[in-house]
């Protein structure tokens, strides 16, 4: 992939509150997904696949597991002498104004000044999709927009501060509303933006000087008439994660071969950290159907419609249906689990029964013993 | 110094395009992952890999050495093919000559000891313990040995030792073995001694320039201090179709002492970067090892599936090894077979047979289909067959 003139920025803490359970111990971006991935892998791979070779990860809190996952950026081919991966923790962490995208951007002027790229592409981590950012970047330069806003057309997800757009026939955004817990259908923003770096710096300085913190409300909405803001519809399959139920549903969607195929493309791979575990082992008593199983798993029980992460052990006589079992969890025999999300290293002892529901899955904290 | 230049001719079609150390093993590894991982786990951070036969895929696979943490600025892994000098160029004439031609490489690091390895075996071994034993005995050369069954000893290079472990005789494939200590082809040398004997060996026009046949006997005759180092644990030669098949099946057997999930002694490999594998409603998977990116819709038992393998609905895979990217079409039957990379097996094709279905066991053996071969729908590949071209009918 040819290098582009675009700098990448990823915001792994945006929407942390929407997945409160899973983000108590980690950033939204390091929430595990589909057996071996973390949510940040998707925007990060999308950037790398579009030829972006310098990416800043703008962290805010709980970012240890994220840093462990990202390492030097080697897995994304972002361990470079020039450019590469930069983790950008808060600048002046005690600053109370550190509450939104604007404040974090304001702390990054030095990073911007040290980057020779002229454009910036920004992304959050709550959308799982193999999205062609290259096409988005091209559209931005082709339309001559000041800012290009990626959006999805469809049912509005229940997210706080959801940006809903109206655009005219030429794609220019004419109206922006900020909604809490949207309803019905519409065009909603997904935290995906392309703009010139110098314009971004100027807009952020401007907002900071007025003590404004909210990128969507205080910049995009405010200047919708003055700036040429173009909408860009993301037409690739994109699964929006806005709650535990939608997180659960997005994982379960990966059991559908067609949907899985649209996410894991040969021409645009999704990269993630390599763990060097051995292949999954199926025992004589294993009975697995319609499930996704990662390397390092040991399966001797019954597993149906489930996502099994790396190094999970399912013992003989355990029965799992519609479950998500994260890395290192162990489920003993005689257990019956239905619609349960087991976080990392959970142990479920003999003969326990837990039954959730697809729209209300049971979530078990990391390292719990049931 | 890892000797990886061998063709592995007894693997026939499997090594048509690749060197033996690059042959896939164990569901996600290649043979060379074992000595390389052993090196880094033993604290050996400078490794020369001597390549000669079909080096392209092997060199690509090793790359910068990143998967084994051997991408170092001052050390790391170095691929060493034969090269041209101002007085001409030579292929590596033998194992000793391969090292001889790379004396300059070794001298750059000015080592006290040199460890010589081969890329033919599956085993986990802490080389640092062997080097420690070498130092303790004040040896000039230490050879790793493993106890084999007495009946099988005549297949190996046998070392006869004194009670203190010193070697008094080499017995290459003896008809009547005096001991059951087989050489593992793993040597530790004092570099200064080794250098001297390599140069002498090179000057001897009658020498085959081989460690086992020439250099080691020469050292023994000259009265150098040579010791055997006993290794206990899993060690398997994968130089033949049958032994490669068996060694793969060993990972499915919990009684075999080869633990690939040991976090303290990881075996590293280059990662395919594929999503987790999918097992469908119509599938049945038992006693098998399945890796990333596989899609299983059929029945898989007692088999090892490498990354990116597809087994379609109604297909049956028993007692077989399917290497990366192999595709088994609907209703096809694969039994006792090694199916190499990117092989396509068409619908209702039959590959391999069970021993109980063959009238004369002499005709039975593991069937092998070489890389990129296409077995057309309905075609048959018999037991023991060795296929390296597309199959349209019965072969």
XYZ file of C-alpha atoms in Angstrom:
765
model
C 0.000 0.000 0.000
C 1.356 3.384 -1.031
C 1.879 5.864 1.748
C -0.717 8.546 2.087
C -0.541 12.101 3.247
C -2.918 11.296 6.088
C -2.302 11.021 9.816
C -4.498 8.608 11.773
C -6.035 9.287 15.173
C -7.964 6.681 17.132
C -10.038 7.433 20.225
C -10.255 4.181 22.201
C -12.067 5.660 25.209
C -15.024 7.209 23.393
C -18.319 5.660 24.520
C -16.700 3.820 27.460
C -19.923 4.393 29.414
C -21.999 2.481 26.842
C -20.265 -0.778 27.756
C -19.850 -0.090 31.439
C -19.337 -3.731 32.449
C -16.686 -4.520 29.900
C -14.903 -1.170 30.178
C -14.595 -1.144 33.971
C -11.124 -2.621 33.573
C -10.224 -1.600 30.044
C -10.752 0.990 27.351
C -13.533 0.474 24.815
C -10.835 -0.101 22.197
C -9.423 -3.097 24.045
C -12.731 -4.896 24.505
C -12.244 -8.438 23.126
C -14.182 -9.390 20.015
C -14.777 -12.471 17.827
C -12.402 -14.881 19.491
C -9.078 -13.151 19.068
C -9.527 -9.469 18.301
C -9.863 -6.224 20.250
C -12.210 -3.538 18.993
C -9.319 -1.185 18.156
C -8.036 -3.738 15.623
C -10.764 -2.718 13.197
C -10.152 1.042 12.864
C -6.412 0.454 13.153
C -6.392 -2.148 10.377
C -8.674 0.069 8.287
C -6.132 2.871 8.581
C -3.144 0.669 7.798
C -5.008 -0.845 4.839
C -5.609 2.669 3.497
C -1.880 3.364 3.564
C -1.897 5.478 6.720
C 1.540 4.926 8.250
C 1.402 7.143 11.315
C -1.335 6.577 13.872
C -1.835 8.232 17.239
C -3.967 6.409 19.795
C -5.507 9.081 22.005
C -5.996 7.402 25.359
C -7.793 8.805 28.339
C -8.104 6.169 31.054
C -7.801 2.429 31.712
C -5.320 2.093 28.906
C -2.896 -0.497 30.313
C -4.507 -3.455 28.581
C -4.640 -1.405 25.400
C -0.924 -0.644 25.557
C -0.198 -4.307 26.183
C -2.254 -5.194 23.132
C -0.704 -2.602 20.840
C 2.914 -3.061 21.936
C 5.252 -1.468 19.436
C 2.644 -1.700 16.689
C 4.504 -4.503 14.933
C 1.371 -6.569 14.354
C -0.061 -3.718 12.264
C 3.254 -3.083 10.557
C 3.403 0.195 12.473
C 6.733 -0.356 14.185
C 8.659 2.124 12.067
C 11.679 4.366 12.306
C 9.686 7.246 10.965
C 5.948 7.372 11.495
C 4.422 4.262 13.102
C 2.275 3.940 16.188
C 2.103 6.566 18.919
C 0.217 6.149 22.153
C -0.875 9.552 23.370
C -1.913 9.566 27.022
C -3.617 12.684 28.403
C -1.438 15.734 28.491
C -1.779 17.213 31.969
C -4.028 14.515 33.349
C -5.436 16.620 36.156
C -7.053 19.064 33.759
C -10.757 18.994 34.547
C -11.662 20.068 31.060
C -10.430 16.691 29.824
C -13.852 15.505 29.014
C -14.170 15.344 25.299
C -12.494 14.999 21.960
C -11.606 18.694 21.835
C -9.676 18.653 25.088
C -7.647 15.647 24.083
C -6.931 17.163 20.685
C -5.845 20.379 22.371
C -3.125 18.478 24.222
C -1.721 17.152 20.972
C -0.422 20.226 19.205
C 3.175 19.059 19.495
C 2.251 15.727 17.939
C 0.545 17.543 15.073
C 3.500 19.860 14.607
C 5.877 16.880 14.439
C 3.804 15.126 11.793
C 4.396 16.003 8.193
C 1.048 14.717 6.973
C -1.411 17.379 5.806
C -4.629 15.491 6.554
C -6.063 13.723 9.570
C -8.447 10.756 9.674
C -10.117 10.226 13.063
C -11.971 7.140 14.221
C -13.641 5.757 17.345
C -13.691 2.058 18.235
C -17.386 1.262 18.562
C -17.967 0.263 14.947
C -16.836 -3.158 13.796
C -16.317 -3.079 10.072
C -13.823 -3.557 7.304
C -14.295 -0.057 6.000
C -12.325 1.266 3.052
C -10.848 4.415 4.576
C -8.963 4.948 1.318
C -12.247 5.604 -0.459
C -13.304 7.970 2.322
C -10.045 9.914 2.046
C -10.403 10.092 -1.746
C -13.953 11.356 -1.392
C -12.738 14.079 0.918
C -10.239 15.455 -1.572
C -12.612 14.977 -4.508
C -15.426 17.024 -2.999
C -13.132 19.755 -1.704
C -14.892 19.608 1.650
C -13.500 21.244 4.769
C -14.583 18.269 6.834
C -15.889 14.883 5.705
C -18.082 13.052 8.178
C -18.526 9.294 7.863
C -22.050 8.186 8.694
C -24.235 5.115 8.623
C -27.794 5.172 7.362
C -30.040 3.010 9.477
C -31.638 2.507 12.821
C -30.220 4.957 15.353
C -28.174 3.249 18.067
C -28.873 4.150 21.679
C -25.738 6.161 22.337
C -25.297 9.366 24.315
C -24.413 12.416 22.216
C -25.270 10.677 18.985
C -24.774 12.966 16.006
C -27.598 12.789 13.477
C -27.132 14.494 10.093
C -29.240 15.894 7.303
C -27.558 16.384 3.956
C -28.589 17.959 0.675
C -28.455 16.223 -2.698
C -24.771 17.018 -3.140
C -23.945 15.365 0.153
C -23.324 18.615 1.978
C -24.425 18.428 5.594
C -27.121 21.020 6.210
C -28.251 20.191 9.716
C -26.836 18.386 12.717
C -28.680 17.316 15.836
C -27.115 15.784 18.894
C -29.389 13.185 20.434
C -29.283 11.067 23.520
C -30.617 7.575 22.957
C -31.818 7.956 19.391
C -34.970 6.405 18.012
C -36.102 5.548 14.520
C -33.988 5.680 11.379
C -31.534 8.268 10.233
C -27.996 9.175 9.248
C -25.818 8.938 12.302
C -22.178 9.805 12.741
C -19.716 7.136 13.889
C -16.844 9.347 15.001
C -15.192 9.007 11.611
C -13.777 12.252 10.186
C -11.317 13.472 7.593
C -10.031 17.058 7.503
C -6.918 19.097 6.986
C -4.580 19.025 9.957
C -4.130 22.810 10.055
C -7.898 23.310 10.019
C -8.293 20.847 12.883
C -5.650 22.651 14.951
C -7.330 25.986 14.273
C -10.828 24.730 15.128
C -9.616 23.129 18.333
C -7.730 26.277 19.450
C -10.795 28.280 18.728
C -13.031 25.983 20.775
C -10.613 25.791 23.683
C -10.446 29.580 23.885
C -14.222 29.582 24.405
C -14.036 26.738 26.934
C -15.911 24.439 24.551
C -15.171 20.722 24.774
C -17.504 18.888 22.483
C -16.264 18.307 18.955
C -19.632 17.424 17.456
C -21.711 20.055 19.239
C -19.251 22.916 19.600
C -17.510 22.603 16.262
C -19.498 20.618 13.705
C -22.990 21.699 14.735
C -21.961 25.282 15.378
C -20.204 25.746 12.037
C -22.503 23.656 9.876
C -23.384 26.670 7.770
C -19.898 28.225 7.637
C -17.838 25.161 6.846
C -18.291 22.824 3.922
C -19.091 19.644 5.832
C -19.662 16.677 3.554
C -21.378 13.481 4.546
C -19.840 10.173 3.459
C -22.065 7.166 3.732
C -20.295 4.053 4.971
C -21.837 1.294 2.886
C -19.669 -1.558 4.101
C -21.120 -3.886 6.730
C -20.718 -2.007 10.007
C -21.828 -3.347 13.378
C -22.377 -0.594 15.922
C -21.678 -1.472 19.536
C -23.675 0.727 21.885
C -24.570 -1.646 24.729
C -23.849 -5.073 26.128
C -26.741 -6.435 24.065
C -25.419 -4.969 20.806
C -21.897 -6.117 21.714
C -23.310 -9.587 22.180
C -25.265 -9.399 18.926
C -22.217 -8.201 16.966
C -20.210 -11.171 18.224
C -23.015 -13.561 17.377
C -23.225 -12.060 13.889
C -19.769 -13.532 13.298
C -21.317 -16.998 13.290
C -22.935 -16.026 9.997
C -20.491 -16.988 7.248
C -21.577 -14.160 4.967
C -21.150 -11.511 7.651
C -17.842 -12.995 8.739
C -16.711 -12.934 5.129
C -17.504 -9.244 4.848
C -15.359 -8.428 7.864
C -12.368 -10.657 7.199
C -11.426 -9.916 3.626
C -8.353 -11.270 1.874
C -7.591 -7.946 0.237
C -7.909 -5.919 3.441
C -6.843 -8.053 6.402
C -7.706 -7.366 10.008
C -4.509 -7.460 12.042
C -4.175 -8.227 15.723
C -1.585 -9.108 18.317
C -0.031 -12.552 17.871
C -0.198 -14.754 20.951
C 1.704 -17.848 19.825
C -0.662 -20.459 21.178
C -1.009 -23.911 19.685
C -4.054 -24.829 17.548
C -7.364 -25.642 19.222
C -7.721 -29.205 20.456
C -10.954 -31.172 20.294
C -11.275 -34.163 22.589
C -13.095 -37.418 22.072
C -16.224 -36.152 23.820
C -16.357 -32.760 22.130
C -19.533 -31.737 20.392
C -19.280 -28.349 18.718
C -21.701 -26.747 16.313
C -22.129 -23.310 14.781
C -19.292 -21.828 16.777
C -16.156 -19.788 16.328
C -13.159 -21.233 18.138
C -9.753 -19.596 18.531
C -6.317 -21.174 18.773
C -5.231 -22.511 22.138
C -8.753 -23.587 23.128
C -9.253 -27.079 24.530
C -12.743 -28.426 23.967
C -14.099 -31.577 25.521
C -17.681 -30.483 26.159
C -20.713 -29.387 24.166
C -20.579 -25.947 22.560
C -23.364 -24.519 20.442
C -23.761 -21.084 18.799
C -20.860 -19.671 20.761
C -17.657 -17.666 20.453
C -14.681 -19.305 22.157
C -11.565 -17.166 22.644
C -7.941 -18.233 22.974
C -6.799 -20.607 25.697
C -10.335 -21.343 26.894
C -10.920 -24.787 28.396
C -14.339 -26.445 28.157
C -14.370 -29.634 30.158
C -16.219 -32.848 29.441
C -19.903 -32.637 30.348
C -20.113 -28.832 30.137
C -22.894 -27.476 27.950
C -22.686 -23.991 26.458
C -25.198 -22.394 24.180
C -25.187 -18.838 22.786
C -22.176 -17.880 24.915
C -19.132 -15.662 24.542
C -16.182 -17.079 26.451
C -13.130 -14.849 26.638
C -9.468 -15.737 26.827
C -8.335 -18.085 29.569
C -11.769 -18.919 30.983
C -12.389 -22.455 32.253
C -15.793 -24.151 32.321
C -16.030 -27.361 34.324
C -18.244 -30.374 33.700
C -21.944 -30.573 34.507
C -22.270 -26.856 33.843
C -25.078 -25.399 31.750
C -24.554 -21.889 30.386
C -26.953 -20.047 28.084
C -26.504 -16.509 26.705
C -23.643 -15.784 29.076
C -20.637 -13.550 28.484
C -17.650 -14.796 30.483
C -14.883 -12.211 30.695
C -11.211 -13.191 30.737
C -9.988 -15.879 33.166
C -13.427 -16.604 34.649
C -13.792 -20.041 36.215
C -17.202 -21.734 36.235
C -17.094 -24.674 38.606
C -18.903 -27.997 38.393
C -22.649 -28.172 37.897
C -23.403 -24.437 37.816
C -26.310 -23.202 35.730
C -26.571 -19.682 34.322
C -29.213 -18.626 31.839
C -29.390 -15.198 30.268
C -31.301 -13.991 27.248
C -30.038 -12.712 23.887
C -31.317 -9.190 24.551
C -30.166 -9.405 28.151
C -27.063 -11.587 28.358
C -25.520 -12.351 31.734
C -22.095 -10.825 32.112
C -19.490 -12.318 34.490
C -16.557 -10.085 35.506
C -12.945 -10.825 34.665
C -11.343 -13.376 36.992
C -14.605 -14.214 38.800
C -15.141 -17.689 40.128
C -18.694 -18.931 39.766
C 24.396 -23.236 13.219
C 21.242 -24.826 11.910
C 21.727 -27.154 8.946
C 18.644 -26.556 6.823
C 19.917 -27.334 3.352
C 18.710 -30.906 3.057
C 16.220 -31.909 0.433
C 14.419 -34.445 2.569
C 14.088 -36.738 -0.433
C 12.199 -39.348 1.596
C 9.336 -36.891 1.907
C 9.008 -37.112 -1.881
C 6.272 -34.876 -3.221
C 6.092 -32.793 -0.038
C 9.562 -31.387 -0.594
C 9.242 -30.877 -4.326
C 9.221 -27.095 -3.955
C 10.346 -26.535 -0.388
C 13.221 -27.545 1.843
C 12.432 -30.108 4.501
C 12.688 -27.670 7.442
C 9.916 -25.622 5.823
C 7.496 -28.571 5.776
C 4.374 -27.772 7.845
C 3.933 -29.689 11.069
C 1.566 -29.788 14.035
C -1.342 -27.668 12.851
C 0.395 -24.313 12.603
C 4.142 -24.837 12.709
C 6.914 -25.714 10.348
C 9.653 -28.129 11.352
C 12.221 -25.334 11.680
C 10.074 -23.600 14.337
C 11.256 -26.224 16.820
C 15.039 -25.704 16.677
C 14.564 -21.933 16.303
C 12.221 -21.721 19.305
C 14.527 -24.005 21.278
C 17.373 -21.606 20.516
C 15.633 -18.476 21.743
C 14.190 -20.325 24.752
C 17.713 -21.547 25.582
C 19.095 -18.027 25.420
C 20.889 -18.482 22.104
C 20.376 -15.279 20.173
C 22.722 -15.672 17.237
C 21.663 -18.346 14.766
C 22.983 -19.077 11.282
C 20.592 -21.058 9.083
C 22.444 -22.866 6.286
C 20.190 -23.219 3.274
C 20.778 -24.790 -0.092
C 17.913 -26.891 -1.466
C 14.822 -24.840 -2.533
C 15.624 -21.956 -0.170
C 12.976 -19.469 -1.339
C 10.074 -20.432 0.905
C 12.348 -21.152 3.864
C 14.122 -17.777 3.579
C 10.781 -16.031 3.244
C 9.475 -17.852 6.271
C 12.466 -16.941 8.428
C 12.453 -13.361 7.172
C 13.816 -11.007 9.785
C 13.355 -13.637 12.513
C 10.638 -11.597 14.169
C 8.315 -14.482 15.152
C 11.109 -16.083 17.200
C 12.273 -12.779 18.642
C 15.446 -13.225 16.607
C 15.336 -9.866 14.823
C 18.279 -8.272 16.564
C 20.673 -5.573 15.574
C 23.762 -7.207 17.119
C 22.721 -10.852 16.858
C 19.610 -12.539 15.481
C 18.970 -15.083 12.750
C 20.991 -15.065 9.528
C 20.152 -17.090 6.444
C 23.404 -18.409 4.963
C 23.159 -19.790 1.424
C 26.298 -20.875 -0.476
C 28.005 -17.886 -2.058
C 30.649 -16.984 -4.570
C 34.194 -16.094 -3.564
C 36.993 -14.630 -5.651
C 38.337 -18.143 -6.271
C 35.045 -19.594 -7.438
C 31.882 -20.891 -5.875
C 30.889 -24.188 -4.324
C 27.664 -25.754 -3.240
C 27.737 -27.044 0.316
C 29.382 -30.430 -0.237
C 28.397 -31.841 3.152
C 27.355 -30.794 6.614
C 30.919 -30.028 7.692
C 31.678 -28.156 4.500
C 28.597 -25.989 5.000
C 30.001 -24.797 8.325
C 33.502 -24.560 6.836
C 32.253 -22.164 4.176
C 30.833 -19.956 6.908
C 33.855 -19.763 9.161
C 33.971 -16.020 8.504
C 30.381 -15.653 9.740
C 31.167 -17.479 12.979
C 34.402 -15.540 13.549
C 32.465 -12.281 13.485
C 30.904 -13.282 16.788
C 34.116 -14.759 18.230
C 32.243 -17.514 20.118
C 33.630 -19.892 22.703
C 31.219 -22.643 21.646
C 29.276 -23.531 18.516
C 26.055 -25.542 18.599
C 25.214 -27.497 15.445
C 21.558 -28.362 14.855
C 19.474 -29.897 12.124
C 15.998 -29.101 10.882
C 14.767 -32.683 10.819
C 13.278 -33.319 14.234
C 10.395 -32.397 16.461
C 11.512 -31.918 20.060
C 11.733 -29.383 22.859
C 15.201 -29.146 24.337
C 17.051 -26.721 26.555
C 20.360 -26.402 24.745
C 21.792 -24.322 27.583
C 21.817 -27.411 29.804
C 23.742 -29.314 27.176
C 26.277 -26.502 26.854
C 26.564 -26.446 30.650
C 27.331 -30.190 30.627
C 29.868 -29.609 27.860
C 31.658 -27.029 30.033
C 31.530 -29.215 33.137
C 33.175 -32.131 31.355
C 35.716 -29.790 29.843
C 34.820 -31.465 26.543
C 35.941 -30.612 23.028
C 32.749 -31.945 21.563
C 29.467 -33.052 23.109
C 26.868 -35.032 21.187
C 23.254 -35.246 22.309
C 21.952 -38.807 22.477
C 18.609 -40.376 23.169
C 17.850 -43.911 24.242
C 16.028 -45.853 21.540
C 14.592 -49.353 21.613
C 17.387 -51.902 21.215
C 15.568 -53.483 18.226
C 15.557 -50.143 16.459
C 19.124 -49.182 17.332
C 20.468 -50.467 14.039
C 18.577 -47.710 12.198
C 20.547 -44.985 13.982
C 24.048 -43.681 14.446
C 24.922 -45.323 17.762
C 27.446 -43.981 20.276
C 29.302 -46.335 22.563
C 30.345 -44.691 25.801
C 32.421 -45.302 28.913
C 30.749 -45.046 32.340
C 31.787 -41.372 32.613
C 29.892 -40.566 29.431
C 32.962 -40.208 27.222
C 32.632 -41.683 23.772
C 34.962 -44.426 22.626
C 33.274 -45.488 19.412
C 30.859 -44.376 16.692
C 28.779 -47.124 15.170
C 26.825 -45.945 12.145
C 23.711 -48.130 11.723
C 25.316 -51.181 13.337
C 23.989 -54.663 12.507
C 24.670 -55.722 16.096
C 24.421 -52.603 18.268
C 26.443 -52.459 21.492
C 24.325 -49.724 22.999
C 21.008 -47.999 22.411
C 22.265 -44.391 22.583
C 21.366 -42.796 19.264
C 22.954 -39.565 18.090
C 20.378 -36.771 17.729
C 22.541 -34.810 15.295
C 23.007 -32.071 17.881
C 26.624 -31.145 18.614
C 28.380 -28.642 20.834
C 31.966 -27.826 19.851
C 34.701 -25.699 21.270
C 34.977 -23.328 18.386
C 38.798 -23.274 18.190
C 38.932 -27.070 18.009
C 36.091 -27.232 15.555
C 37.733 -24.682 13.300
C 40.964 -26.683 13.220
C 39.189 -29.927 12.304
C 37.007 -28.256 9.677
C 40.086 -26.873 7.935
C 41.883 -30.243 8.090
C 38.803 -32.021 6.811
C 38.535 -29.615 3.901
C 42.142 -30.359 2.914
C 41.484 -34.096 2.806
C 40.434 -34.929 -0.780
C 38.955 -38.280 0.315
C 36.585 -36.764 2.852
C 32.867 -36.457 2.241
C 32.953 -33.367 4.464
C 30.288 -34.787 6.747
C 30.226 -34.422 10.534
C 29.059 -37.946 11.307
C 31.229 -39.717 8.727
C 34.414 -37.655 8.806
C 34.855 -34.861 11.319
C 33.647 -36.577 14.480
C 35.597 -39.834 13.819
C 38.703 -37.764 13.068
C 38.358 -35.994 16.391
C 37.852 -39.281 18.221
C 40.884 -40.885 16.560
C 42.980 -37.880 17.558
C 41.951 -38.439 21.179
C 39.858 -35.300 21.692
C 37.542 -35.218 24.703
C 34.143 -36.268 23.338
C 31.107 -36.821 25.497
C 27.538 -37.964 25.084
C 24.760 -35.834 26.580
C 21.614 -37.753 27.390
C 18.322 -36.170 26.430
C 15.054 -37.443 27.803
C 11.755 -36.445 26.298
C 9.876 -36.431 23.038
C 12.109 -36.546 19.972
C 10.801 -37.579 16.615
C 12.391 -37.726 13.232
C 10.007 -36.466 10.562
C 12.098 -37.509 7.601
C 9.657 -39.970 6.073
C 6.004 -39.822 5.108
C 5.066 -42.309 7.836
C 7.045 -40.585 10.568
C 5.682 -37.169 9.553
C 2.148 -38.541 9.691
C 2.789 -40.199 13.067
C 4.424 -37.128 14.559
C 1.362 -35.077 13.613
C -0.960 -37.655 15.133
C 1.135 -37.512 18.299
C -0.173 -34.027 19.106
C -3.675 -35.528 19.347
C -2.555 -38.106 21.863
C -2.590 -36.769 25.420
C -0.239 -39.570 26.461
C 2.532 -38.348 24.176
C 4.859 -36.041 26.130
C 4.920 -33.191 23.637
C 3.096 -30.230 25.173
C 2.693 -27.474 22.623
C 0.650 -25.346 25.010
C 3.485 -25.035 27.564
C 3.776 -21.301 28.287
C 7.277 -21.754 29.688
C 8.635 -23.234 26.490
C 6.640 -21.773 23.647
C 7.059 -22.880 20.100
C 6.846 -19.764 17.976
C 5.767 -19.633 14.362
C 4.890 -17.123 11.702
C 1.208 -16.309 12.158
C -1.281 -16.570 9.334
C -3.371 -13.681 10.698
C -6.706 -15.362 10.146
C -9.900 -15.173 12.248
C -10.761 -18.062 14.596
C -11.998 -21.192 12.876
C -15.671 -21.893 12.346
C -17.396 -25.182 13.067
C -20.844 -25.330 11.492
C -24.088 -26.960 12.580
C -23.571 -29.741 10.067
C -20.047 -30.411 11.331
C -18.715 -33.062 13.631
C -15.255 -32.569 15.063
C -13.620 -35.017 17.418
C -10.134 -35.696 18.664
C -8.617 -33.237 16.235
C -6.466 -30.147 16.144
C -7.977 -27.239 14.231
C -6.278 -23.929 13.533
C -7.248 -20.401 12.582
C -9.241 -19.565 9.503
C -10.605 -23.088 9.006
C -14.217 -23.623 8.011
C -15.561 -27.016 8.944
C -18.947 -28.118 7.622
C -18.165 -31.826 7.366
C -16.882 -34.547 9.639
C -13.360 -34.394 11.035
C -11.878 -37.038 13.299
C -8.325 -37.845 14.355
C -7.000 -35.179 12.045
C -4.831 -32.081 12.032
C -6.127 -29.051 10.122
C -3.686 -26.204 9.397
C -4.818 -22.569 8.989
C -7.311 -21.738 6.269
C -8.527 -25.275 5.530
C -12.110 -25.786 4.380
C -14.031 -29.041 4.792
C -17.381 -28.807 3.057
C -20.659 -30.341 4.059
C -20.875 -34.104 3.804
C -17.113 -34.417 3.424
C -15.264 -36.829 5.669
C -11.736 -36.327 6.943
C -10.340 -39.142 9.091
C -6.803 -39.732 10.311
C -5.393 -37.101 7.977
C -3.271 -33.987 7.848
C -4.570 -31.048 5.839
C -1.930 -28.361 5.300
C -2.641 -24.609 4.968
C -5.328 -23.618 2.494
C -6.398 -27.154 1.516
C -9.994 -27.436 0.358
C -12.110 -30.577 0.644
C -15.240 -30.460 -1.499
C -18.713 -31.728 -0.661
C -19.025 -35.449 -0.118
C -15.294 -36.037 -0.566
C -13.595 -38.651 1.575
C -10.074 -38.152 2.882
C -8.594 -40.941 5.002
C -5.034 -41.627 6.084
C -3.695 -38.871 3.889
C -1.309 -35.946 3.940
C -2.782 -33.183 1.831
C -0.284 -30.401 1.154
C -0.780 -26.648 0.902
C -3.582 -25.276 -1.290
C -4.603 -28.659 -2.628
C -8.115 -28.733 -3.980
C -10.084 -31.932 -3.531
C -13.202 -31.937 -5.669
C -16.676 -33.073 -4.728
C -17.040 -36.771 -3.967
C -13.372 -37.412 -4.638
C -11.711 -40.118 -2.563
C -8.203 -39.718 -1.192
C -6.502 -42.505 0.752
C -7.940 -45.604 2.364
C -8.198 -47.188 5.784
C -5.853 -50.111 6.365
C -8.826 -52.355 7.163
C -10.284 -51.694 3.712
C -7.199 -52.853 1.841
C -6.946 -56.538 1.024
C -3.151 -56.699 1.174
C -1.526 -54.491 3.807
C 1.577 -54.308 1.636
C -0.400 -52.013 -0.663
C -1.458 -49.795 2.167
C 0.184 -46.567 3.285
C -0.518 -42.910 3.850
C -1.566 -41.177 0.621
C 0.195 -37.910 -0.205
C -1.073 -35.103 -2.416
C 1.544 -32.439 -3.186
C 1.191 -28.677 -3.002
C -1.253 -26.916 -5.384
C -2.498 -30.176 -6.912
C -6.111 -30.462 -7.956
C -7.992 -33.696 -7.411
C -10.988 -33.461 -9.717
C -14.532 -34.248 -8.567
C -15.125 -37.966 -8.295
C -11.440 -38.826 -8.801
C -9.690 -41.388 -6.614
C -6.269 -41.308 -5.011
C -5.379 -44.753 -3.704
C -3.663 -45.578 -0.429
C 0.110 -45.082 -0.470
C -0.173 -42.984 -3.659
C 2.223 -40.079 -4.107
C 0.506 -37.465 -6.220
C 2.280 -34.438 -7.660
C 0.109 -33.650 -10.686
C -3.616 -33.029 -11.079
C -5.784 -36.141 -10.823
C -8.771 -36.553 -13.101
C -9.580 -40.254 -12.761
C -8.231 -43.092 -10.647
C -4.564 -43.033 -9.652
